[in-house]
Amino acid sequence: MNKLRILLLALAYACFWSLFVLFPYPANVLPESHASYVAGPVFASNLITLVTMALMGGVLVVFRDSLAERVAGSTAAIVGSGALLLACAAALVASADAGAVPRWMMAAYPAIMALYGVVIALALAAASRRLTPRDNAVVLALSLLLSFLIGEAIVALTDPLPTGDISNPLMFALSSIFLVILGHIGCDAPKAPLPSRLAPSLSGRAAVPATAILLCYLLGSGAFMSLSSVARGETWFSDGWIHCAFALVLYPAFCLFTLAAWRQRRAAFPWLGFFILCIACLYCTALLYSPLAVLCRALILSSRPMAITLLWVAVQEGMGARDLPWWLAAVAAPMLIVAVDCAIHTVGLIGLSPGQMDSVVNAVMLVTAFAMTLGMLWFVRLRPDGVEPASSECAAGAADVSEILAAMADAHGLSEREGEVLGLLYRGNTQKKIAERLFLSVSSVQTYAKSLYRKLGVHSRQELIDMVNEAANGNDRAR
């Protein structure tokens, strides 16, 4: 069953990534002009998406965990937002076929897409919390390959049909289907305990330069994708078979590396290797674009999804290291990606000539590649290679206690939140401190504490501590 959960979560992620990679509107909705594509509707679409995500993030900050958990665990929210996205896409296609698309509909679509993206991001982040870091690494690596395969299959199946115009929205909506299936096979069980001998993929300090490097790459590569297309009047998928060849090399290699790291208990993602690849890609593209245009386009198009995947990881782990709420990271990562796209398309509003646009693109790529180089040196200084730290008796004992706490929560039917409160109470945190860490009110913590005391059959914190210590001593004697 665990393998099935991993596969379903990888499939949901695979379709989620398409929100940030594929063309924002259904086909045949926007004008054919490349200049209009960059300077007009797409910039407005990105801006509406960013504002909508920011407003939703503000609402979550006000309501904190309670709203985020309800949205993440709600089948109605997931299915409803996906159905709304498809309905709006179908209305856009019908209006375009009729000869005119209302402006309000053009504005409503990116807002609905942002709503759907945030709902799915919350659900994915909540589901990922119930897996170990090792399993999450495999999920995210596998999602890249699955995203490519699903996207190619949908295009092949829908292009000959009248529904081909909404093949991209269909790709987006598949996330909700996989998440609903995931929720109905028992994935709402208490969160799995963290494994004891795994080094984290990123430390809190290393997550900062990693995020900066990935944002730089998305900026440089995005400028090449969008602005260079404007200047040269080219389309991105004209050399599709070369892009496919690159993807079929990069994505399986990424999966194999992650699986090897999973077995060796090392850092699960090839951070340094990917950074070096991206820096080389930007330098070569800026300097050798004319003779190697096909290869440059294919490499950038294949590597951007990998950068988006790793950015999600860097933001999640960086915020987790600072004890920030999980849902904040789930909203922050998509917002960063959309903000980069807004910055890119802002240049299209200036109205530069094709020659000037090429010069701007080359400058952006060279500057971002240089910034990435400095960021990588900073990253190497903070985190050599994610090698597993030496184990100690203290660390092993802490890991055993974590496993015991998780087993007790599971055996006594504690909710996920009650399990978190249990662990914090055992480690000596006051109810006020627990409330601050979990972004809850003190009265809510008191309610959770009373409930878990009742389920465990204890009447005080000391009885709870004695109960856990007795279980730990029993495990030591058994070994």
Short mmCIF file of C-alpha atoms in Angstrom, two decimals:
data_model
loop_
_atom_site.label_atom_id
_atom_site.label_comp_id
_atom_site.label_asym_id
_atom_site.label_seq_id
_atom_site.Cartn_x
_atom_site.Cartn_y
_atom_site.Cartn_z
CA MET A 1 0.00 0.00 0.00
CA ASN A 2 2.90 2.36 0.72
CA LYS A 3 4.17 1.94 -2.85
CA LEU A 4 0.70 2.73 -4.18
CA ARG A 5 0.62 5.93 -2.10
CA ILE A 6 4.03 6.95 -3.42
CA LEU A 7 2.91 6.36 -7.02
CA LEU A 8 -0.36 8.28 -6.61
CA LEU A 9 1.40 11.20 -4.92
CA ALA A 10 4.03 11.24 -7.69
CA LEU A 11 1.25 11.33 -10.30
CA ALA A 12 -0.45 14.22 -8.50
CA TYR A 13 2.82 16.14 -8.35
CA ALA A 14 3.48 15.35 -12.02
CA CYS A 15 0.31 17.15 -13.09
CA PHE A 16 0.83 19.94 -10.55
CA TRP A 17 4.20 20.91 -12.08
CA SER A 18 2.46 21.53 -15.41
CA LEU A 19 0.75 24.59 -13.89
CA PHE A 20 4.12 26.38 -13.99
CA VAL A 21 5.56 24.93 -17.21
CA LEU A 22 2.75 24.86 -19.75
CA PHE A 23 1.10 27.69 -21.66
CA PRO A 24 -1.28 29.49 -19.26
CA TYR A 25 -4.38 29.67 -21.48
CA PRO A 26 -6.04 26.97 -23.59
CA ALA A 27 -4.81 26.84 -27.17
CA ASN A 28 -6.30 29.21 -29.77
CA VAL A 29 -7.48 31.69 -27.11
CA LEU A 30 -4.68 34.28 -27.36
CA PRO A 31 -3.66 36.19 -30.50
CA GLU A 32 -0.98 34.64 -32.69
CA SER A 33 1.35 37.63 -32.35
CA HIS A 34 4.40 36.85 -30.22
CA ALA A 35 4.62 40.49 -29.10
CA SER A 36 1.02 40.42 -27.91
CA TYR A 37 1.68 37.09 -26.21
CA VAL A 38 4.45 38.48 -24.01
CA ALA A 39 3.46 42.09 -23.50
CA GLY A 40 -0.26 41.69 -23.04
CA PRO A 41 -2.36 38.72 -21.90
CA VAL A 42 0.41 36.58 -20.43
CA PHE A 43 1.81 39.36 -18.24
CA ALA A 44 -1.70 40.22 -17.06
CA SER A 45 -2.39 36.52 -16.44
CA ASN A 46 0.74 36.11 -14.32
CA LEU A 47 -0.02 39.28 -12.37
CA ILE A 48 -3.60 38.17 -11.61
CA THR A 49 -2.32 34.74 -10.59
CA LEU A 50 0.30 36.25 -8.26
CA VAL A 51 -2.18 38.65 -6.62
CA THR A 52 -4.73 35.88 -6.13
CA MET A 53 -2.13 33.59 -4.51
CA ALA A 54 -0.99 36.42 -2.24
CA LEU A 55 -4.57 37.08 -1.12
CA MET A 56 -5.13 33.39 -0.42
CA GLY A 57 -1.87 33.27 1.53
CA GLY A 58 -3.11 36.22 3.59
CA VAL A 59 -6.36 34.43 4.34
CA LEU A 60 -4.40 31.37 5.51
CA VAL A 61 -2.25 33.55 7.77
CA VAL A 62 -5.41 34.88 9.41
CA PHE A 63 -7.01 31.48 9.93
CA ARG A 64 -3.73 29.58 10.33
CA ASP A 65 -3.69 25.80 10.55
CA SER A 66 -7.41 25.25 10.88
CA LEU A 67 -8.34 26.48 7.39
CA ALA A 68 -5.27 24.99 5.69
CA GLU A 69 -5.93 21.54 7.13
CA ARG A 70 -9.61 21.66 6.18
CA VAL A 71 -8.79 22.66 2.61
CA ALA A 72 -6.00 20.08 2.27
CA GLY A 73 -8.24 17.28 3.53
CA SER A 74 -11.39 18.30 1.67
CA THR A 75 -12.36 16.24 -1.36
CA ALA A 76 -14.97 18.86 -2.21
CA ALA A 77 -12.36 21.65 -2.32
CA ILE A 78 -10.02 19.61 -4.52
CA VAL A 79 -12.66 18.36 -6.95
CA GLY A 80 -14.60 21.62 -6.95
CA SER A 81 -11.60 23.79 -7.82
CA GLY A 82 -10.56 21.35 -10.56
CA ALA A 83 -14.06 21.27 -12.06
CA LEU A 84 -14.21 25.08 -11.95
CA LEU A 85 -10.90 25.29 -13.81
CA LEU A 86 -12.09 22.93 -16.55
CA ALA A 87 -15.42 24.75 -16.87
CA CYS A 88 -13.68 28.09 -17.30
CA ALA A 89 -11.26 26.61 -19.84
CA ALA A 90 -14.16 25.16 -21.83
CA ALA A 91 -15.94 28.54 -21.75
CA LEU A 92 -12.77 30.24 -23.03
CA VAL A 93 -12.45 27.78 -25.91
CA ALA A 94 -16.13 28.16 -26.82
CA SER A 95 -15.84 31.97 -26.76
CA ALA A 96 -12.70 31.87 -28.91
CA ASP A 97 -14.45 29.63 -31.45
CA ALA A 98 -17.35 32.10 -31.50
CA GLY A 99 -14.93 34.88 -32.39
CA ALA A 100 -14.61 36.91 -29.17
CA VAL A 101 -13.41 36.22 -25.64
CA PRO A 102 -14.78 38.57 -22.94
CA ARG A 103 -12.14 40.37 -20.92
CA TRP A 104 -13.70 39.32 -17.64
CA MET A 105 -13.31 35.69 -18.68
CA MET A 106 -9.65 36.24 -19.58
CA ALA A 107 -9.15 37.70 -16.09
CA ALA A 108 -11.21 35.05 -14.30
CA TYR A 109 -9.24 32.12 -15.73
CA PRO A 110 -5.83 32.93 -14.12
CA ALA A 111 -7.58 33.72 -10.82
CA ILE A 112 -9.30 30.32 -10.89
CA MET A 113 -6.03 28.66 -11.89
CA ALA A 114 -4.35 30.33 -8.88
CA LEU A 115 -7.14 29.11 -6.60
CA TYR A 116 -6.78 25.59 -7.93
CA GLY A 117 -2.97 25.75 -7.64
CA VAL A 118 -3.07 26.78 -3.98
CA VAL A 119 -5.64 24.10 -3.09
CA ILE A 120 -3.56 21.40 -4.78
CA ALA A 121 -0.33 22.73 -3.25
CA LEU A 122 -1.85 22.50 0.24
CA ALA A 123 -3.09 18.96 -0.41
CA LEU A 124 0.27 17.85 -1.80
CA ALA A 125 2.21 19.39 1.11
CA ALA A 126 -0.14 17.77 3.63
CA ALA A 127 0.20 14.37 1.95
CA SER A 128 3.99 14.70 1.75
CA ARG A 129 4.20 15.28 5.50
CA ARG A 130 2.97 11.72 6.02
CA LEU A 131 5.93 10.24 4.14
CA THR A 132 9.55 10.01 5.21
CA PRO A 133 12.11 12.33 3.56
CA ARG A 134 13.45 9.33 1.64
CA ASP A 135 10.07 8.50 0.16
CA ASN A 136 9.38 12.14 -0.65
CA ALA A 137 12.62 12.35 -2.61
CA VAL A 138 11.58 9.36 -4.70
CA VAL A 139 8.11 10.85 -5.20
CA LEU A 140 9.43 14.16 -6.51
CA ALA A 141 12.03 12.58 -8.79
CA LEU A 142 9.49 10.15 -10.21
CA SER A 143 6.99 12.96 -10.75
CA LEU A 144 9.27 14.61 -13.32
CA LEU A 145 9.37 11.55 -15.55
CA LEU A 146 5.65 10.90 -15.10
CA SER A 147 4.83 14.54 -15.90
CA PHE A 148 6.65 14.28 -19.21
CA LEU A 149 5.03 10.96 -20.13
CA ILE A 150 1.51 12.06 -19.13
CA GLY A 151 1.87 15.35 -21.01
CA GLU A 152 3.00 13.63 -24.20
CA ALA A 153 0.16 11.10 -23.91
CA ILE A 154 -2.50 13.79 -23.43
CA VAL A 155 -1.25 15.78 -26.41
CA ALA A 156 -1.20 12.67 -28.58
CA LEU A 157 -4.72 11.65 -27.54
CA THR A 158 -6.47 15.04 -27.54
CA ASP A 159 -4.92 16.91 -30.48
CA PRO A 160 -7.02 15.13 -33.15
CA LEU A 161 -10.20 15.73 -31.11
CA PRO A 162 -12.27 18.89 -30.58
CA THR A 163 -11.13 18.82 -26.94
CA GLY A 164 -7.51 19.26 -28.00
CA ASP A 165 -7.77 22.96 -27.25
CA ILE A 166 -8.04 22.23 -23.51
CA SER A 167 -5.34 19.56 -23.27
CA ASN A 168 -3.32 21.73 -20.84
CA PRO A 169 -6.23 22.32 -18.42
CA LEU A 170 -6.94 18.58 -18.58
CA MET A 171 -3.35 17.98 -17.47
CA PHE A 172 -3.82 20.39 -14.54
CA ALA A 173 -7.09 18.79 -13.42
CA LEU A 174 -5.59 15.29 -13.27
CA SER A 175 -3.88 16.31 -10.02
CA SER A 176 -7.25 16.47 -8.27
CA ILE A 177 -8.20 12.99 -9.50
CA PHE A 178 -5.02 11.40 -8.16
CA LEU A 179 -5.31 13.26 -4.84
CA VAL A 180 -8.91 12.11 -4.36
CA ILE A 181 -7.88 8.49 -4.97
CA LEU A 182 -4.98 8.99 -2.56
CA GLY A 183 -7.34 10.26 0.12
CA HIS A 184 -9.59 7.23 -0.22
CA ILE A 185 -6.92 4.59 0.41
CA GLY A 186 -6.23 5.63 4.00
CA CYS A 187 -3.65 8.37 3.53
CA ASP A 188 -5.17 10.41 6.31
CA ALA A 189 -3.40 8.24 8.88
CA PRO A 190 -1.09 9.91 11.42
CA LYS A 191 2.14 11.27 9.99
CA ALA A 192 4.95 8.73 9.72
CA PRO A 193 7.91 9.20 12.07
CA LEU A 194 11.09 10.63 10.60
CA PRO A 195 13.72 7.93 10.00
CA SER A 196 16.64 7.98 12.38
CA ARG A 197 19.70 7.66 10.18
CA LEU A 198 18.88 10.03 7.35
CA ALA A 199 20.69 13.31 6.82
CA PRO A 200 18.36 16.10 5.77
CA SER A 201 18.54 17.02 2.11
CA LEU A 202 19.19 20.66 3.02
CA SER A 203 19.99 22.51 6.21
CA GLY A 204 18.10 25.67 7.00
CA ARG A 205 21.06 27.88 6.04
CA ALA A 206 21.80 25.99 2.82
CA ALA A 207 18.18 26.28 1.70
CA VAL A 208 18.61 30.06 1.24
CA PRO A 209 21.37 29.96 -1.44
CA ALA A 210 19.71 26.92 -3.05
CA THR A 211 16.47 28.88 -3.43
CA ALA A 212 18.35 31.91 -4.78
CA ILE A 213 20.25 29.81 -7.32
CA LEU A 214 17.09 28.13 -8.59
CA LEU A 215 15.23 31.44 -8.86
CA CYS A 216 18.15 32.86 -10.86
CA TYR A 217 18.00 29.90 -13.23
CA LEU A 218 14.25 30.24 -13.70
CA LEU A 219 14.77 33.93 -14.46
CA GLY A 220 17.58 33.40 -16.98
CA SER A 221 16.06 30.40 -18.70
CA GLY A 222 12.60 31.99 -18.68
CA ALA A 223 13.97 35.13 -20.35
CA PHE A 224 15.46 32.94 -23.05
CA MET A 225 12.24 30.96 -23.51
CA SER A 226 9.84 33.91 -23.68
CA LEU A 227 11.76 36.98 -24.81
CA SER A 228 14.02 35.22 -27.29
CA SER A 229 10.94 33.69 -28.91
CA VAL A 230 9.55 37.19 -29.35
CA ALA A 231 12.74 38.48 -30.92
CA ARG A 232 13.19 35.57 -33.32
CA GLY A 233 9.58 34.65 -34.00
CA GLU A 234 10.16 31.03 -33.00
CA THR A 235 7.99 28.48 -31.23
CA TRP A 236 9.30 26.33 -28.46
CA PHE A 237 8.10 22.89 -29.45
CA SER A 238 9.20 23.07 -33.09
CA ASP A 239 12.06 20.67 -32.29
CA GLY A 240 9.96 18.36 -30.14
CA TRP A 241 11.89 15.16 -30.76
CA ILE A 242 15.14 16.70 -29.48
CA HIS A 243 13.37 17.95 -26.36
CA CYS A 244 11.96 14.45 -25.85
CA ALA A 245 15.42 12.92 -26.19
CA PHE A 246 16.86 15.27 -23.55
CA ALA A 247 13.94 14.64 -21.21
CA LEU A 248 14.27 10.88 -21.56
CA VAL A 249 17.93 11.18 -20.53
CA LEU A 250 17.67 13.79 -17.75
CA TYR A 251 14.59 12.55 -15.91
CA PRO A 252 15.50 8.84 -15.62
CA ALA A 253 19.02 9.89 -14.58
CA PHE A 254 17.49 12.12 -11.87
CA CYS A 255 15.35 9.21 -10.68
CA LEU A 256 18.29 6.78 -10.62
CA PHE A 257 20.44 9.21 -8.63
CA THR A 258 17.66 9.71 -6.10
CA LEU A 259 17.11 5.97 -5.73
CA ALA A 260 20.85 5.42 -5.27
CA ALA A 261 20.96 8.12 -2.61
CA TRP A 262 17.90 6.57 -0.99
CA ARG A 263 19.76 3.27 -0.65
CA GLN A 264 23.02 4.84 0.56
CA ARG A 265 21.28 7.15 3.07
CA ARG A 266 22.83 10.28 1.61
CA ALA A 267 21.36 13.59 0.49
CA ALA A 268 18.50 12.64 -1.76
CA PHE A 269 18.85 15.29 -4.48
CA PRO A 270 21.81 16.07 -6.78
CA TRP A 271 21.95 19.74 -5.83
CA LEU A 272 25.49 20.55 -6.88
CA GLY A 273 25.29 18.51 -10.06
CA PHE A 274 22.12 20.26 -11.13
CA PHE A 275 23.53 23.70 -10.31
CA ILE A 276 26.61 23.04 -12.43
CA LEU A 277 24.42 21.79 -15.30
CA CYS A 278 22.23 24.92 -15.16
CA ILE A 279 25.16 27.34 -14.99
CA ALA A 280 26.83 25.65 -17.95
CA CYS A 281 23.53 25.68 -19.82
CA LEU A 282 23.08 29.46 -19.36
CA TYR A 283 26.67 30.30 -20.32
CA CYS A 284 26.57 28.09 -23.44
CA THR A 285 23.16 29.38 -24.47
CA ALA A 286 24.28 33.01 -24.17
CA LEU A 287 27.54 32.45 -26.05
CA LEU A 288 26.64 29.74 -28.59
CA TYR A 289 22.95 30.30 -29.25
CA SER A 290 23.21 30.85 -33.02
CA PRO A 291 25.06 27.63 -33.98
CA LEU A 292 23.45 25.48 -31.27
CA ALA A 293 19.93 26.91 -31.08
CA VAL A 294 18.16 23.55 -31.19
CA LEU A 295 20.26 22.01 -28.42
CA CYS A 296 19.99 25.10 -26.21
CA ARG A 297 16.21 25.22 -26.50
CA ALA A 298 15.83 21.52 -25.78
CA LEU A 299 18.13 21.57 -22.75
CA ILE A 300 16.45 24.59 -21.16
CA LEU A 301 12.97 23.25 -21.81
CA SER A 302 13.87 19.96 -20.13
CA SER A 303 15.73 21.42 -17.17
CA ARG A 304 13.17 24.04 -16.08
CA PRO A 305 10.79 21.42 -14.58
CA MET A 306 13.73 20.04 -12.58
CA ALA A 307 14.48 23.55 -11.28
CA ILE A 308 10.83 24.01 -10.26
CA THR A 309 10.85 20.66 -8.44
CA LEU A 310 14.02 21.47 -6.52
CA LEU A 311 12.76 24.97 -5.71
CA TRP A 312 9.71 23.38 -4.08
CA VAL A 313 12.05 21.19 -2.00
CA ALA A 314 14.36 24.07 -1.03
CA VAL A 315 11.48 26.29 0.11
CA GLN A 316 9.78 23.47 2.02
CA GLU A 317 12.94 22.38 3.83
CA GLY A 318 14.14 25.93 4.50
CA MET A 319 10.84 26.91 6.10
CA GLY A 320 10.62 23.61 7.95
CA ALA A 321 14.07 24.21 9.46
CA ARG A 322 12.73 27.48 10.85
CA ASP A 323 9.62 25.84 12.32
CA LEU A 324 7.34 27.80 10.00
CA PRO A 325 3.95 26.28 9.20
CA TRP A 326 3.86 23.72 6.40
CA TRP A 327 1.09 25.49 4.48
CA LEU A 328 3.10 28.71 4.27
CA ALA A 329 5.79 26.90 2.29
CA ALA A 330 3.14 25.29 0.09
CA VAL A 331 1.92 28.74 -0.98
CA ALA A 332 5.32 30.48 -1.04
CA ALA A 333 6.96 28.20 -3.63
CA PRO A 334 4.28 28.68 -6.34
CA MET A 335 4.24 32.42 -5.65
CA LEU A 336 8.00 32.64 -6.23
CA ILE A 337 7.70 30.85 -9.58
CA VAL A 338 4.88 33.12 -10.76
CA ALA A 339 6.75 36.21 -9.54
CA VAL A 340 9.75 35.25 -11.71
CA ASP A 341 7.46 34.92 -14.74
CA CYS A 342 5.98 38.35 -13.98
CA ALA A 343 9.48 39.84 -13.92
CA ILE A 344 10.31 38.24 -17.27
CA HIS A 345 7.18 39.41 -19.04
CA THR A 346 7.58 42.93 -17.67
CA VAL A 347 10.49 43.34 -20.11
CA GLY A 348 8.07 42.59 -22.95
CA LEU A 349 6.09 45.70 -22.05
CA ILE A 350 9.02 47.99 -22.91
CA GLY A 351 8.62 47.42 -26.64
CA LEU A 352 12.23 46.70 -27.60
CA SER A 353 13.24 45.82 -31.15
CA PRO A 354 14.21 42.18 -31.93
CA GLY A 355 17.92 43.07 -31.88
CA GLN A 356 17.63 44.87 -28.58
CA MET A 357 15.60 42.01 -27.14
CA ASP A 358 18.33 39.51 -28.03
CA SER A 359 20.90 41.69 -26.28
CA VAL A 360 18.71 41.92 -23.17
CA VAL A 361 18.22 38.14 -23.13
CA ASN A 362 21.97 37.48 -23.43
CA ALA A 363 22.68 39.99 -20.66
CA VAL A 364 20.08 38.45 -18.35
CA MET A 365 21.46 34.95 -18.94
CA LEU A 366 25.07 35.97 -18.32
CA VAL A 367 24.25 37.97 -15.19
CA THR A 368 22.10 35.18 -13.73
CA ALA A 369 24.74 32.56 -14.56
CA PHE A 370 27.37 34.67 -12.74
CA ALA A 371 25.02 35.12 -9.76
CA MET A 372 24.38 31.37 -9.72
CA THR A 373 28.13 30.73 -9.65
CA LEU A 374 28.53 32.94 -6.59
CA GLY A 375 25.49 31.31 -5.00
CA MET A 376 26.92 27.84 -5.60
CA LEU A 377 30.18 28.81 -3.86
CA TRP A 378 28.12 30.01 -0.90
CA PHE A 379 26.10 26.78 -0.99
CA VAL A 380 29.25 24.61 -1.00
CA ARG A 381 30.62 26.52 1.97
CA LEU A 382 27.45 25.97 4.00
CA ARG A 383 26.85 22.36 3.07
CA PRO A 384 29.67 20.24 1.57
CA ASP A 385 27.62 17.37 0.20
CA GLY A 386 24.87 16.40 2.60
CA VAL A 387 26.88 13.47 3.92
CA GLU A 388 25.14 11.58 6.67
CA PRO A 389 26.39 12.77 10.06
CA ALA A 390 27.97 10.29 12.40
CA SER A 391 25.42 8.56 14.54
CA SER A 392 25.50 8.86 18.30
CA GLU A 393 23.79 7.17 21.19
CA CYS A 394 21.94 10.39 21.95
CA ALA A 395 20.66 10.69 18.38
CA ALA A 396 19.66 7.06 18.31
CA GLY A 397 17.77 7.45 21.57
CA ALA A 398 15.93 10.49 20.24
CA ALA A 399 15.04 8.57 17.09
CA ASP A 400 13.75 5.64 19.17
CA VAL A 401 11.56 7.99 21.18
CA SER A 402 10.18 9.51 17.98
CA GLU A 403 9.27 6.05 16.73
CA ILE A 404 7.67 5.17 20.08
CA LEU A 405 5.64 8.39 20.09
CA ALA A 406 4.43 7.69 16.56
CA ALA A 407 3.54 4.09 17.47
CA MET A 408 1.64 5.26 20.57
CA ALA A 409 -0.27 7.85 18.55
CA ASP A 410 -1.20 5.20 16.00
CA ALA A 411 -2.17 2.58 18.59
CA HIS A 412 -4.38 4.95 20.59
CA GLY A 413 -6.03 6.61 17.60
CA LEU A 414 -4.57 10.08 18.09
CA SER A 415 -5.17 12.63 15.36
CA GLU A 416 -2.20 14.14 13.53
CA ARG A 417 -2.39 17.32 15.58
CA GLU A 418 -2.71 15.36 18.85
CA GLY A 419 0.39 13.39 17.87
CA GLU A 420 2.33 16.62 17.39
CA VAL A 421 1.18 17.94 20.77
CA LEU A 422 2.13 14.61 22.37
CA GLY A 423 5.70 14.86 21.13
CA LEU A 424 6.08 18.48 22.20
CA LEU A 425 4.63 17.81 25.65
CA TYR A 426 6.99 14.89 26.16
CA ARG A 427 9.98 17.07 25.23
CA GLY A 428 9.13 19.57 27.97
CA ASN A 429 7.46 22.37 26.01
CA THR A 430 4.91 24.49 27.84
CA GLN A 431 1.42 24.83 26.38
CA LYS A 432 2.19 28.45 25.47
CA LYS A 433 5.35 27.39 23.62
CA ILE A 434 3.45 24.63 21.82
CA ALA A 435 0.80 27.14 20.77
CA GLU A 436 3.49 29.41 19.30
CA ARG A 437 5.23 26.60 17.42
CA LEU A 438 2.04 25.15 15.97
CA PHE A 439 0.38 28.54 15.35
CA LEU A 440 -2.56 27.65 17.58
CA SER A 441 -4.27 29.34 20.50
CA VAL A 442 -3.42 28.15 24.02
CA SER A 443 -7.01 26.99 24.49
CA SER A 444 -6.72 24.80 21.37
CA VAL A 445 -3.55 23.23 22.74
CA GLN A 446 -5.31 22.59 26.04
CA THR A 447 -8.15 20.89 24.16
CA TYR A 448 -5.73 18.66 22.24
CA ALA A 449 -3.83 17.83 25.46
CA LYS A 450 -7.01 16.82 27.30
CA SER A 451 -8.10 14.67 24.38
CA LEU A 452 -4.78 12.83 24.08
CA TYR A 453 -4.59 12.35 27.88
CA ARG A 454 -8.01 10.70 27.74
CA LYS A 455 -7.05 8.43 24.85
CA LEU A 456 -3.76 7.42 26.47
CA GLY A 457 -5.37 6.89 29.88
CA VAL A 458 -3.10 9.32 31.75
CA HIS A 459 -3.96 12.32 33.91
CA SER A 460 -0.85 14.50 33.83
CA ARG A 461 2.26 15.35 31.84
CA GLN A 462 4.42 13.34 34.25
CA GLU A 463 2.29 10.23 33.73
CA LEU A 464 2.62 10.75 30.00
CA ILE A 465 6.42 11.05 30.26
CA ASP A 466 6.61 7.95 32.45
CA MET A 467 4.49 6.03 29.96
CA VAL A 468 6.81 6.93 27.04
CA ASN A 469 9.98 6.24 29.04
CA GLU A 470 8.65 2.85 30.11
CA ALA A 471 7.98 1.96 26.50
CA ALA A 472 11.49 3.12 25.53
CA ASN A 473 13.07 1.06 28.30
CA GLY A 474 11.04 -1.94 27.18
CA ASN A 475 12.43 -1.57 23.66
CA ASP A 476 15.99 -1.34 25.00
CA ARG A 477 15.51 -4.56 27.01
CA ALA A 478 14.06 -6.29 23.97
CA ARG A 479 17.19 -5.45 21.97
#
